[in-house]
Coordinates of C-alpha atoms in Angstrom, one line a residue:
X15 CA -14.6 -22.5 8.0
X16 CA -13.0 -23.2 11.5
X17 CA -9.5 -24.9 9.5
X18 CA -7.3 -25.9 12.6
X19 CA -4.0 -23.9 11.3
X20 CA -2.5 -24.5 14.7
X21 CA -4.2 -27.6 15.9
X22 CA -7.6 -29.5 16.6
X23 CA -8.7 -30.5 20.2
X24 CA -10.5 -33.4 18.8
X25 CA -6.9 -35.1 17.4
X26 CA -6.5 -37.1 20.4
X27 CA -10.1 -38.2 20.6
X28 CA -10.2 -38.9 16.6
X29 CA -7.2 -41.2 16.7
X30 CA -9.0 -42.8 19.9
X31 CA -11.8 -44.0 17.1
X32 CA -9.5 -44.6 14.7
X33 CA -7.8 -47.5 16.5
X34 CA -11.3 -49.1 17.7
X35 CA -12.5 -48.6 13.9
X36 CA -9.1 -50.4 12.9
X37 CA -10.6 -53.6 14.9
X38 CA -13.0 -54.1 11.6
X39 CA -11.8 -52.2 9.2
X40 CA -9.0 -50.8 7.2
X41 CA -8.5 -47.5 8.9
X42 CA -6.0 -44.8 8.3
X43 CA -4.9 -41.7 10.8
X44 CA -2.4 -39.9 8.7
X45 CA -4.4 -36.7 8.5
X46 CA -5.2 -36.6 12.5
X47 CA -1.3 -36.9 12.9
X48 CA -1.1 -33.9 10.2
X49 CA -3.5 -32.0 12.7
X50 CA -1.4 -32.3 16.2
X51 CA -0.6 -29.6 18.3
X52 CA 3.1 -28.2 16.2
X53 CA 3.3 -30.8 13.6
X54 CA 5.4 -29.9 11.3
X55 CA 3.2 -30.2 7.9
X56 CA 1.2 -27.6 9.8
X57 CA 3.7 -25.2 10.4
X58 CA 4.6 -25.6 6.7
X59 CA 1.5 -24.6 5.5
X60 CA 1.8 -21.4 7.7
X61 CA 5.1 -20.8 6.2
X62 CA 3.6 -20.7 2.8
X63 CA 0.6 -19.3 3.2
X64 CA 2.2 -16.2 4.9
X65 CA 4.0 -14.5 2.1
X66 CA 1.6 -14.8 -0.2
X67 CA -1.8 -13.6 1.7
X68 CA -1.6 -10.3 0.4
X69 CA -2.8 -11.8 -3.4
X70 CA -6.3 -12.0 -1.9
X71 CA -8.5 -11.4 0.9
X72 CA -9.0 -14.2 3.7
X73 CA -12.0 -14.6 5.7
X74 CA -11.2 -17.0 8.9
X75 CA -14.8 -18.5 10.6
X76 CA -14.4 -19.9 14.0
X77 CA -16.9 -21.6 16.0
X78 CA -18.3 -20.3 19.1
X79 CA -19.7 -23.5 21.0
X80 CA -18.2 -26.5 21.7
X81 CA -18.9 -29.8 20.0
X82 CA -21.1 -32.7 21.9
X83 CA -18.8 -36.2 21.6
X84 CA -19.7 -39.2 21.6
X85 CA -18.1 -40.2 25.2
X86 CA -20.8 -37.8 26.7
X87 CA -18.5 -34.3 27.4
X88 CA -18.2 -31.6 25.0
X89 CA -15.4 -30.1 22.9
X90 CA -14.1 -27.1 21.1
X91 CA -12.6 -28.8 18.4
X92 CA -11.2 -25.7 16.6
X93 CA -11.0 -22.9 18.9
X94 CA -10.1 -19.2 17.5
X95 CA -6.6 -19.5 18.0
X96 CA -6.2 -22.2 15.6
X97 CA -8.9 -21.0 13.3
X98 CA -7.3 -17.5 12.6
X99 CA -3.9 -17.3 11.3
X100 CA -2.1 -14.3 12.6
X101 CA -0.3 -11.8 11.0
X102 CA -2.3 -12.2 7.5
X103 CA -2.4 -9.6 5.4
X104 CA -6.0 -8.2 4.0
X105 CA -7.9 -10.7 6.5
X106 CA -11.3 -10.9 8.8
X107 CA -12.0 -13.0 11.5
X108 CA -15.9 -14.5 11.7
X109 CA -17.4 -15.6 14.4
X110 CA -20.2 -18.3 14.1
X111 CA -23.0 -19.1 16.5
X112 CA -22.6 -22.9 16.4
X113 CA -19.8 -25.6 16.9
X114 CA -18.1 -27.3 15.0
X115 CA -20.6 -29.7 13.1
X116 CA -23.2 -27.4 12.4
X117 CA -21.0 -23.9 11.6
X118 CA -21.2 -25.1 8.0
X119 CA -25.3 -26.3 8.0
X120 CA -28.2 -23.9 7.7
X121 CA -31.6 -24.7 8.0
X122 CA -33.1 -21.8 6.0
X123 CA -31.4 -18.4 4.1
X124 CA -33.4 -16.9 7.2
X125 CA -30.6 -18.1 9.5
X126 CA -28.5 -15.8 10.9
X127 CA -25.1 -17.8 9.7
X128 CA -26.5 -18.3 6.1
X129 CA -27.2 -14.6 6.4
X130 CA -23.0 -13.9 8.1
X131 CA -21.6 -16.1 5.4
X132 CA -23.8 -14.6 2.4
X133 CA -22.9 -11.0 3.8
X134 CA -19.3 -11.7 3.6
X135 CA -19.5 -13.3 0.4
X136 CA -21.4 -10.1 -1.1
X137 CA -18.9 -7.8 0.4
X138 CA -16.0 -10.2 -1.6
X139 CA -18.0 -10.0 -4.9
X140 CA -18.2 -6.6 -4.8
X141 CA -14.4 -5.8 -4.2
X142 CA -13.6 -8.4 -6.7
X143 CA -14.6 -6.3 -10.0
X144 CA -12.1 -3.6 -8.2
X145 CA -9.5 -5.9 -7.9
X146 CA -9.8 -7.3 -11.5
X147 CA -9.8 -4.1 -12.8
X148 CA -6.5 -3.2 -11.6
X149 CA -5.1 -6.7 -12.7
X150 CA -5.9 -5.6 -16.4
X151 CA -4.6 -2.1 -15.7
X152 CA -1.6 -3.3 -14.6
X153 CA -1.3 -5.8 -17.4
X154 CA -1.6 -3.3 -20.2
X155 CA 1.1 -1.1 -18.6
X156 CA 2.9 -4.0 -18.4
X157 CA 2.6 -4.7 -22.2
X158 CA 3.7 -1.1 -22.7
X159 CA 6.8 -1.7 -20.9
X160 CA 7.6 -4.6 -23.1
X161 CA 6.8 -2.4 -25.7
X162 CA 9.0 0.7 -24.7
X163 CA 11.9 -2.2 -24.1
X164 CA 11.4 -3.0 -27.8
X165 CA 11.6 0.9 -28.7
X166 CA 14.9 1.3 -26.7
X167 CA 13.2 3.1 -24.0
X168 CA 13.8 1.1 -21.4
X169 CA 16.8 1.8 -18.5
X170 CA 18.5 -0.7 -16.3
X171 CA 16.8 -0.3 -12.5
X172 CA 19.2 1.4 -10.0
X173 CA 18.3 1.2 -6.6
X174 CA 22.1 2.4 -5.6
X175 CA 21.5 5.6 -7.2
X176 CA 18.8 6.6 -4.6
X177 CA 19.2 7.3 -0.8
X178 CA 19.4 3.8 1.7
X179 CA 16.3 3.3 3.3
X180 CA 17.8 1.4 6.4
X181 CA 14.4 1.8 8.7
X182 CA 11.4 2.3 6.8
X183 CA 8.3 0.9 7.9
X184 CA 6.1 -0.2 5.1
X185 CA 3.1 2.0 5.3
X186 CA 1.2 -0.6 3.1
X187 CA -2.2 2.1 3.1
X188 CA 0.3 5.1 1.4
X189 CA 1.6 2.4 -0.9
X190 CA -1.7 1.5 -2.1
X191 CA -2.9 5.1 -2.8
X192 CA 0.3 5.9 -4.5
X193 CA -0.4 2.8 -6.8
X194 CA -4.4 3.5 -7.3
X195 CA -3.2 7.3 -8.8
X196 CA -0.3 6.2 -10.9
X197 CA -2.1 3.4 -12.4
X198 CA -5.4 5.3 -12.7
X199 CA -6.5 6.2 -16.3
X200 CA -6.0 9.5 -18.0
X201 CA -2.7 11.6 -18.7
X202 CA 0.1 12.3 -16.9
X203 CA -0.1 11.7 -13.3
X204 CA 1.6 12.9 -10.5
X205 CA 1.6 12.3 -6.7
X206 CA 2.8 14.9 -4.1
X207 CA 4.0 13.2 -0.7
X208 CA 3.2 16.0 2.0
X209 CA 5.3 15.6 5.5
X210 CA 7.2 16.5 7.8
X211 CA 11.0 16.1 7.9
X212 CA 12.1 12.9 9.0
X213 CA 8.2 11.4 8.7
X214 CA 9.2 8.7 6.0
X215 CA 8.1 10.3 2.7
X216 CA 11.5 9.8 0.9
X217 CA 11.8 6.0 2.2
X218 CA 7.6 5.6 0.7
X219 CA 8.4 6.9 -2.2
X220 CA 11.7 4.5 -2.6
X221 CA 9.7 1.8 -1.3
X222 CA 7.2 1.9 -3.9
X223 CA 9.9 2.4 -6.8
X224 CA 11.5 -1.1 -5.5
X225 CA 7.9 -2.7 -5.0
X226 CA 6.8 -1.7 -8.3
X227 CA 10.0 -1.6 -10.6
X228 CA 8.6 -4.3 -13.2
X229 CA 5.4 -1.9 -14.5
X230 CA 7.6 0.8 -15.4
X231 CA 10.2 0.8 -18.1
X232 CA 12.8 3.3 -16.2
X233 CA 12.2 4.9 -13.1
X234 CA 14.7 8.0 -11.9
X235 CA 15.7 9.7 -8.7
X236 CA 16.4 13.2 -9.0
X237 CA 17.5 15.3 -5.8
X238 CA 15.4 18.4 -5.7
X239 CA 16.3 20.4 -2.8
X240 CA 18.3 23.2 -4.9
X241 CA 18.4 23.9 -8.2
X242 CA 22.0 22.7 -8.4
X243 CA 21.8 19.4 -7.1
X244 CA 18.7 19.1 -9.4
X245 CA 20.7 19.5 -12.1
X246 CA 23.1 17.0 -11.1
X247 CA 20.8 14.4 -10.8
X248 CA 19.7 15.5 -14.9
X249 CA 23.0 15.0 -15.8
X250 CA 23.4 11.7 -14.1
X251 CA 20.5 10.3 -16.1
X252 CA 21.2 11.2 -18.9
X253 CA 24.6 9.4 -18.5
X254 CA 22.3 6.3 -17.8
X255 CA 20.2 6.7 -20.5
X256 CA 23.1 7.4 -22.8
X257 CA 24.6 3.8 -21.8
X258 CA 21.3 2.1 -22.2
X259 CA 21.0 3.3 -25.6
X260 CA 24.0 5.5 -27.2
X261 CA 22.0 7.4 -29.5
X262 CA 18.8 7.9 -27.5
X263 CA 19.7 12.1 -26.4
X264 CA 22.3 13.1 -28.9
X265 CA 25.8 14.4 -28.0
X266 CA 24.4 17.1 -26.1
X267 CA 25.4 14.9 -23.2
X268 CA 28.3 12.5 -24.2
X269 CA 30.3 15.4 -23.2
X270 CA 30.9 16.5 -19.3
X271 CA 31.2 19.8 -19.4
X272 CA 28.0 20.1 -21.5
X273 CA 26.0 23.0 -20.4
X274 CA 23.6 22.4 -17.9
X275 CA 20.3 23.7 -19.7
X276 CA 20.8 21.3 -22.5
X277 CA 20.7 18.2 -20.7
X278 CA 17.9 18.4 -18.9
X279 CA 16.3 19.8 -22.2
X280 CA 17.6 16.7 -23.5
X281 CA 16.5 14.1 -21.3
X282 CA 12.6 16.2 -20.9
X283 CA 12.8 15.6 -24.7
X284 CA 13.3 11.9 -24.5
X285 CA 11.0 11.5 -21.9
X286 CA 8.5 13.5 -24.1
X287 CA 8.9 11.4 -26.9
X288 CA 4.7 9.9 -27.6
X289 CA 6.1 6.2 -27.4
X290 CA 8.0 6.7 -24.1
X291 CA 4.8 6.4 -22.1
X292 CA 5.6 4.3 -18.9
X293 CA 8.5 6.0 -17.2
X294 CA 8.3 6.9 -13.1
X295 CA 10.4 10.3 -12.0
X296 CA 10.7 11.0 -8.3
X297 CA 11.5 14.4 -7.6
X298 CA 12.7 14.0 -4.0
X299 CA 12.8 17.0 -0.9
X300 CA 11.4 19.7 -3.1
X301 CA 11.0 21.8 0.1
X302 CA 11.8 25.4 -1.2
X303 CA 9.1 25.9 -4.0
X304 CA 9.2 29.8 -6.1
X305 CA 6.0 31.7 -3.9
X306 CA 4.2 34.7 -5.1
X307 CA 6.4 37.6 -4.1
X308 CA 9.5 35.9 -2.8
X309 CA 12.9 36.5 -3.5
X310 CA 14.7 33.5 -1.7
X311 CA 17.7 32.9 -3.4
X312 CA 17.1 28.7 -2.4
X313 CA 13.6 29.0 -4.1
X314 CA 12.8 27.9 -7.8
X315 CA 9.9 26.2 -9.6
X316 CA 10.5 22.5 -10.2
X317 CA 7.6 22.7 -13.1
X318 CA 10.2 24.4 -15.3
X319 CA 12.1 20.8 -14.7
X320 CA 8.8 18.3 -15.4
X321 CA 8.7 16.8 -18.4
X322 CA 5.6 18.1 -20.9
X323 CA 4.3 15.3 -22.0
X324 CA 0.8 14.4 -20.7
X325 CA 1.9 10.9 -20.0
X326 CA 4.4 9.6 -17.4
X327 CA 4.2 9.0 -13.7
X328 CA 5.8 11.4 -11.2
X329 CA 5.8 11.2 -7.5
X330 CA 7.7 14.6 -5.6
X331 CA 8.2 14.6 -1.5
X332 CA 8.3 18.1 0.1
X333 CA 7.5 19.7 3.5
X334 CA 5.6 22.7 1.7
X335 CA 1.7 22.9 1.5
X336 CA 2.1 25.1 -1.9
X337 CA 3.1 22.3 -3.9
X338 CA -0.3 21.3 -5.2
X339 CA 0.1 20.5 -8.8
X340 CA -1.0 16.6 -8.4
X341 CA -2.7 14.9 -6.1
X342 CA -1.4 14.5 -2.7
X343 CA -1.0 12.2 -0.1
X344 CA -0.1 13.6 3.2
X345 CA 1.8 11.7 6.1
X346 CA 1.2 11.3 9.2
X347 CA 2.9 9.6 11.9
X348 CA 1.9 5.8 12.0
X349 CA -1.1 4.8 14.2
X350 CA -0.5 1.1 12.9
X351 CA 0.6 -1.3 16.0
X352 CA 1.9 -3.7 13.1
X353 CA 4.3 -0.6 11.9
X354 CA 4.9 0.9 15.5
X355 CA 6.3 -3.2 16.1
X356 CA 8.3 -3.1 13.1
X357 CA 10.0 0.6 14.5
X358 CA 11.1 -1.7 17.4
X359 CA 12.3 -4.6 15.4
X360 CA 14.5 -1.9 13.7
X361 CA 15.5 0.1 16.4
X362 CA 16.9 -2.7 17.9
X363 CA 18.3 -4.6 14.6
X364 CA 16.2 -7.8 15.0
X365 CA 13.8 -9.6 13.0
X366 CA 10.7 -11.6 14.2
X367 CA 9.1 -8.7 16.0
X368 CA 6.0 -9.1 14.0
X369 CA 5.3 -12.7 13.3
X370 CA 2.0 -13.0 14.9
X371 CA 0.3 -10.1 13.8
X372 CA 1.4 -7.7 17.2
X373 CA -0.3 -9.1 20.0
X374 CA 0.7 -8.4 23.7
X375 CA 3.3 -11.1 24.3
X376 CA 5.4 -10.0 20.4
X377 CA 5.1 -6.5 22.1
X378 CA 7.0 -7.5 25.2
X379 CA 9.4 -9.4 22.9
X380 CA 10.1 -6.2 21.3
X381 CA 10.9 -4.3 24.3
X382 CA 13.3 -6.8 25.6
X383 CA 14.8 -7.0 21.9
X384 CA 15.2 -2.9 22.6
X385 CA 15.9 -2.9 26.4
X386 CA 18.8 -5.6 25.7
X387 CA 20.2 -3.3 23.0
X388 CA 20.0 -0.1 25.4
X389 CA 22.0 -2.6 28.0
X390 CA 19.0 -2.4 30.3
X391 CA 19.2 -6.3 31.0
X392 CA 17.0 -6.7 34.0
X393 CA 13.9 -5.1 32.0
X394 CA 15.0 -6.8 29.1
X395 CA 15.4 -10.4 31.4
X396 CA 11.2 -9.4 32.3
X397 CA 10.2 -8.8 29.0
X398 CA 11.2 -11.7 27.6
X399 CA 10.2 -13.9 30.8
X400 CA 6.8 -11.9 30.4
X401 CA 6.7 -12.9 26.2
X402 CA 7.8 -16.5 27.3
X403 CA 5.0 -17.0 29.1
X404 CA 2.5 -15.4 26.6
X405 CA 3.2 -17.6 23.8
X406 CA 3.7 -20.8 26.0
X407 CA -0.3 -20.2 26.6
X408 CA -1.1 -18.8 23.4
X409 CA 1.3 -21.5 21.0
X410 CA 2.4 -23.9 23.2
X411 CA 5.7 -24.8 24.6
X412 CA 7.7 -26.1 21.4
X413 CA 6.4 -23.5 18.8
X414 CA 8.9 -22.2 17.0
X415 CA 7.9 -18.8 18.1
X416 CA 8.0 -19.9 21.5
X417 CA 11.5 -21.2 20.9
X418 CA 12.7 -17.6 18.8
X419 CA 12.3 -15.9 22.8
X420 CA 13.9 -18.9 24.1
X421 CA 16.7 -18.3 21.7
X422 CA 16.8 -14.4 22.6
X423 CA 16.8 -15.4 26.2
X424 CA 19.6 -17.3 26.3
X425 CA 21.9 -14.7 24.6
X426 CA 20.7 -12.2 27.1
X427 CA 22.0 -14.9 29.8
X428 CA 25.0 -15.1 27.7
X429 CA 25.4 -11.0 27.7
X430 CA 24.7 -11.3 32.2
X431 CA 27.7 -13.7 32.3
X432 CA 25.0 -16.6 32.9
X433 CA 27.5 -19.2 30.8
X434 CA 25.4 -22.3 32.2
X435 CA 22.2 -21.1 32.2
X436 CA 22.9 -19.4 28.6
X437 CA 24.2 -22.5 27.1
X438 CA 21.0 -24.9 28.6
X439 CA 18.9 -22.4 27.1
X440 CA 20.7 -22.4 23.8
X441 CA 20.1 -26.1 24.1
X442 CA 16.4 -26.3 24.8
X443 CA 16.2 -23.6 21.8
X444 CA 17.9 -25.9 19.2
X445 CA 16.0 -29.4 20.2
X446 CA 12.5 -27.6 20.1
X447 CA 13.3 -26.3 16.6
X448 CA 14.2 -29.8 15.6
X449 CA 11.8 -31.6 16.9
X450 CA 9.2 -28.6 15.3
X451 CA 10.5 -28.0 12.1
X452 CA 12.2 -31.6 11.1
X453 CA 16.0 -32.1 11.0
X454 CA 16.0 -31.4 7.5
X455 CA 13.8 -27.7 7.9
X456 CA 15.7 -26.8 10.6
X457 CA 18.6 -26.7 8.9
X458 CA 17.3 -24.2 6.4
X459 CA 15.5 -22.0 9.2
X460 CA 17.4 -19.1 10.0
X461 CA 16.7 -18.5 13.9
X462 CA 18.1 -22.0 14.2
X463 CA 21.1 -21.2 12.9
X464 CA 21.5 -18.0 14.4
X465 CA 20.8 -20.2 18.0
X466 CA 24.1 -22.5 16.7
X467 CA 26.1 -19.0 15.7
X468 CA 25.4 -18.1 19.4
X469 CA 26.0 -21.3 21.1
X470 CA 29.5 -21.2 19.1
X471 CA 30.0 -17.7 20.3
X472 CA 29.3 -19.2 23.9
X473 CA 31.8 -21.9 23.3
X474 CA 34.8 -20.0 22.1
X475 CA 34.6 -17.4 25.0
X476 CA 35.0 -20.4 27.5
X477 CA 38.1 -22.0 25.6
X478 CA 35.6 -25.1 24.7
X479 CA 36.8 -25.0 20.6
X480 CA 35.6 -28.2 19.4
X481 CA 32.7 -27.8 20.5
X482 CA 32.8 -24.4 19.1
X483 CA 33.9 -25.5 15.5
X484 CA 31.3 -27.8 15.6
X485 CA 28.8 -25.5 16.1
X486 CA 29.9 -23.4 13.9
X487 CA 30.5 -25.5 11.3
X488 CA 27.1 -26.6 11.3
X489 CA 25.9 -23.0 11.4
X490 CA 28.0 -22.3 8.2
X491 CA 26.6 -25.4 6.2
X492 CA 23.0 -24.0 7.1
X493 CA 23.9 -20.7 5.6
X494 CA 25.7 -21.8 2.6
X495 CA 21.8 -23.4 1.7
X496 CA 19.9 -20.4 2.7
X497 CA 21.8 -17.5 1.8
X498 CA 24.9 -18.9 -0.2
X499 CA 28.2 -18.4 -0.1
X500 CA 28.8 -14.7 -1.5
X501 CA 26.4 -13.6 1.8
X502 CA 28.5 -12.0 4.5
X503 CA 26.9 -14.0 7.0
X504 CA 28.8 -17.2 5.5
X505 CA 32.2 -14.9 4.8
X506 CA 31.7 -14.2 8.4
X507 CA 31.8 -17.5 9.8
X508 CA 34.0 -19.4 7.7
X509 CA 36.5 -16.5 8.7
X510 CA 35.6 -17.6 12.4
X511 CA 36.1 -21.1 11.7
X512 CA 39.6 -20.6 10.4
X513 CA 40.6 -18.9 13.3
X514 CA 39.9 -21.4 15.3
X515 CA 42.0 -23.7 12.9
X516 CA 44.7 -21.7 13.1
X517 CA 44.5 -21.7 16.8
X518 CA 45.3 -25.2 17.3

C-alpha cells in the first residue's frame, strides 16, 4: 500500500522536520535516509525480493492524488514508479483514488477503496485453497520420492544426457500446465507437446525436467524419432540404472551386445514395478507415428515402447496431430513481450535485457545489444542514447540500470575506435555503481566487474598495462567471490593477467 521501492518525494521534506523536531526532542532520520532516491538498502531489498516473487502473488497499491503538506503545496509522496516494482512475477498493479494519507482509511465498507482492497483480497483467498493444494500434492510426491530412494528406485539426474538448450525462452504459462497434469491425481499421466519444428517444445520439455528434478525420483530422455535411435536411448538407461543399482534389471543388460527387445522389456519392467511410482520419461521428436493404412518404413507406434504401469509421468514432443494418447499442450509462437525480450537478450549473448519487466527504454537496449552484435553501430549508438535517456527519466541518473547502458555504451565507443570517450564512459559506469551499490556490493555485482574486464581490455589495446593489470586484477578478485575460481570467467582472466606479467 503505496511502499516507495524506488523512492519517496516526501524524504527531503521529512528530514526537513526531522531537524526542527531535533530542536526539542530526541529525533532520529535513519529510515528517511533508507528511503532516498538509489539508496543502497533500497536497491537491496529489490535484489531480494526479485528472485523470489514467484512463491506468491503481489498486489502493488499506488496513490492517485498528491498529498497536502504542511508548508501549503502538495505532494506525491509515492508515485507509481516507486510503488510498483517491475519485472515481478505473478503481480497487479492497484490504483487508489486518494493520496497518500488516506489510501489506507475508509469511512464505510460502502467506499469504493474498501470495496478495491476487499475485491482483491477475495480474488487472493480464493486462489489460495488452489495453491495449497498443490503444496500438499507436491509434498506427498515428494515423500514418495524419498520413499522410491529408500527402495533403490532412484537414478542420479543427468542433464548431459539430453540435448543443450542454449536459447530457450521460459514459457512460464506451458511450464505450469505441464506441472498442473503431471502432478494431478489419478494414474498414469502423460502430456503431449504439439509444435512445430524449431517452436521450442524439446527445450520446454527439458526446461521443466531441470525445474522440477527434486519431485521425481529418475527422470529419462529417450530420442524417439526412429525406432533405432529409440532403442539406443533404452539401452543407455538401462546402463544408468544398472550403475545406480546393480541388480535392479538383471543381466539382460550387463552385456552390450544384449538383444535389443530385452532391454527395453527390461527397463518397462522396472519401471512397472507397483513401488516405482514417481519416475518422469520424455519421449522426445516422435514425429513419424504408425497411421491407419501406412506403410512408411520411418513410421512405428511408440505405445509398444510406454511402460504399462498406470502410474508414472510421461511427457512426448512431436509435430504430428495423431498423437493424442494424453493430454496435449500445443505451442505456439510466443506473444509474451517479456519472452520476445529475452529472444533478444539471447540472440545477442547478453544479459539484463529484462530487468524491468520490458518497458520501452529495456526494448531499445535490446536492439542496440542486437544491432551492436550485427556491427550496425550507428543504430546500435541511437538505441542505446534512446535507452539512456528512458531510464535517466524513469530511474534516475545513478541507477544501476541506468549505469548497465552506460556500461554497454562505452564498449560500443570502444568497438567505434572512440578510446577517450570509451574509457570516460567506462569511468562514469564504475563510480555510479559504487556510489549505488556500496564498495563492498559492487564488488560482488557482476556488470561491475564486467565494466572493469572492459576498461582492462581498453587499457591493454593502448599499451597502458598497469593500468590494465590493475583493472584486471580487481576484476579477477570480484569473480573469484561470485563465481569462484573453477569458473572460466576467472581461468580467463588470470590467464590475461599472466600475460601481461610475462610481458614486462
Amino acid at each position: 500500500m503505496g511502499t516507495p521501492h524506488q523512492r519517496g518525494n516526501g524524504v527531503h521534506l521529512g528530514q526537513l522536520m526531522t531537524k526542527i523536531a531535533l530542536v526539542f526532542v530526541a529525533a532520529n532520520d535513519r529510515l528517511l535516509k533508507h528511503l532516498e532516491r538509489d539508496s543502497e538498502w533500497l536497491q537491496q531489498q529489490l535484489g531480494q525480493y526479485g528472485p523470489i516473487s514467484r512463491d506468491f502473488v503481489t498486489k502493488f497499491a499506488f496513490e492517485e492524488y498528491e498529498t497536502p503538506t504542511l508548508l501549503g503545496h502538495s505532494i506525491m509522496v509515492v508515485p507509481r514508479t516507486s510503488a510498483v516494482v517491475p519485472g515481478a512475477s505473478d503481480s497487479e498493479p492497484i490504483a487508489m483514488h486518494a493520496d497518500h494519507i488516506n489510501m489506507v482509511k475508509f469511512s464505510s465498507k460502502e467506499e469504493q477503496g474498501y470495496q478495491t482492497v476487499c475485491g482483491h483480497l477475495h480474488v487472493m483467498a480464493r486462489r489460495a485453497a488452489h495453491v495449497i493444494d498443490q503444496h500438499w500434492e507436491l509434498e506427498e510426491r515428494s515423500n514418495s520420492v524419498r520413499l522410491n530412494t529408500e527402495e533403490n528406485f532412484s537414478v542420479p539426474f543427468r542433464p548431459s544426457q539430453m540435448p543443450e538448450t542454449h536459447y530457450f525462452v521460459a514459457r512460464q504459462n506451458e511450464l505450469l500446465k505441464i506441472h498442473r497434469i503431471l502432478t494431478g491425481k489419478g494414474a498414469r499421466r502423460i502430456v503431449i507437446l504439439h509444435g512445430m519444428g524449431g517452436i521450442g517444445k524439446t527445450q520446454l520439455a527439458i526446461a521443466y525436467a531441470k525445474r522440477y528434478k527434486t519431485v521425481f525420483s529418475s527422470i529419462f530422455w529417450l530420442n524417439s524419432k526412429d525406432e533405432e535411435n529409440l532403442k539406443g536411448s533404452f539401452r543407455r538407461l538401462a546402463q544408468q540404472i544398472v550403475e545406480a543399482d546393480p541388480s535392479a534389471i538383471g543381466s539382460a543388460v550387463t552385456n552390450k551386445e544384449g538383444r535389443s527387445d530385452e532391454i527395453v522389456n527390461a527397463v518397462k519392467r522396472w519401471l512397472q514395478h507397483p513401488k516405482n511410482t514417481s519416475w518422469l520419461l520424455l519421449y522426445d521428436n516422435y514425429d513419424t507415428p504408425k497411421l491407419p493404412g501406412s506403410n512408411g518404413s520411418a513410421e512405428f507406434d511408440i505405445r509398444r515402447y510406454l511402460p504399462e504401469s498406470d502410474h508414472g509421468s510421461i511427457i512426448i514432443t512431436t509435430r504430428s496431430l495423431q498423437v493424442k494418447y494424453g493430454q496435449q499442450i500445443k505451442l505456439d509462437k510466443s506473444k509474451d513481450i517479456h519472452d520476445s525480450l529475452q529472444i533478444l537478450s539471447n540472440t545477442s549473448n547478453r544479459q539484463g535485457v529484462i530487468n524491468d519487466g520490458g518497458d520501452l527504454t529495456n526494448v531499445y537496449h535490446a536492439f542496440g545489444n542486437l544491432y551492436t552484435d550485427q556491427g550496425k553501430l550507428k543504430e546500435a549508438e541511437q538505441m542505446y542514447q534512446r535507452a539512456l535517456q528512458g531510464n535517466k527519466k524513469v530511474w534516475g541518473p545513478k541507477h544501476i540500470l541506468t549505469l548497465d547502458v552506460v556500461n554497454n555504451l562505452g564498449a560500443l565507443y570502444e568497438i567505434q575506435g572512440k578510446l577517450k570517450e570509451a574509457e570516460q564512459v567506462y569511468q562514469r559506469a564504475l563510480q555510479g555503481y559504487e556510489k549505488a551499490l556500496g564498495p563492498d556490493q559492487v564488488k560482488r555485482y557482476l556488470p561491475a566487474l564486467n565494466t572493469l574486464q572492459n576498461l582492462g581490455d581498453l587499457y591493454e589495446s593502448v599499451g597502458e598495462s598497469e593500468k590494465a593489470k590493475s583493472a584486471y586484477k580487481h576484476a579477477l578478485d570480484g569473480v573469484e567471490t561470485v563465481l569462484g575460481r573453477s569458473s572460466q570467467r576467472y581461468q580467463e582472466l588470470e590467464a590475461l593477467l599472466e600475460y601481461l606479467y610475462r610481458e614486462d
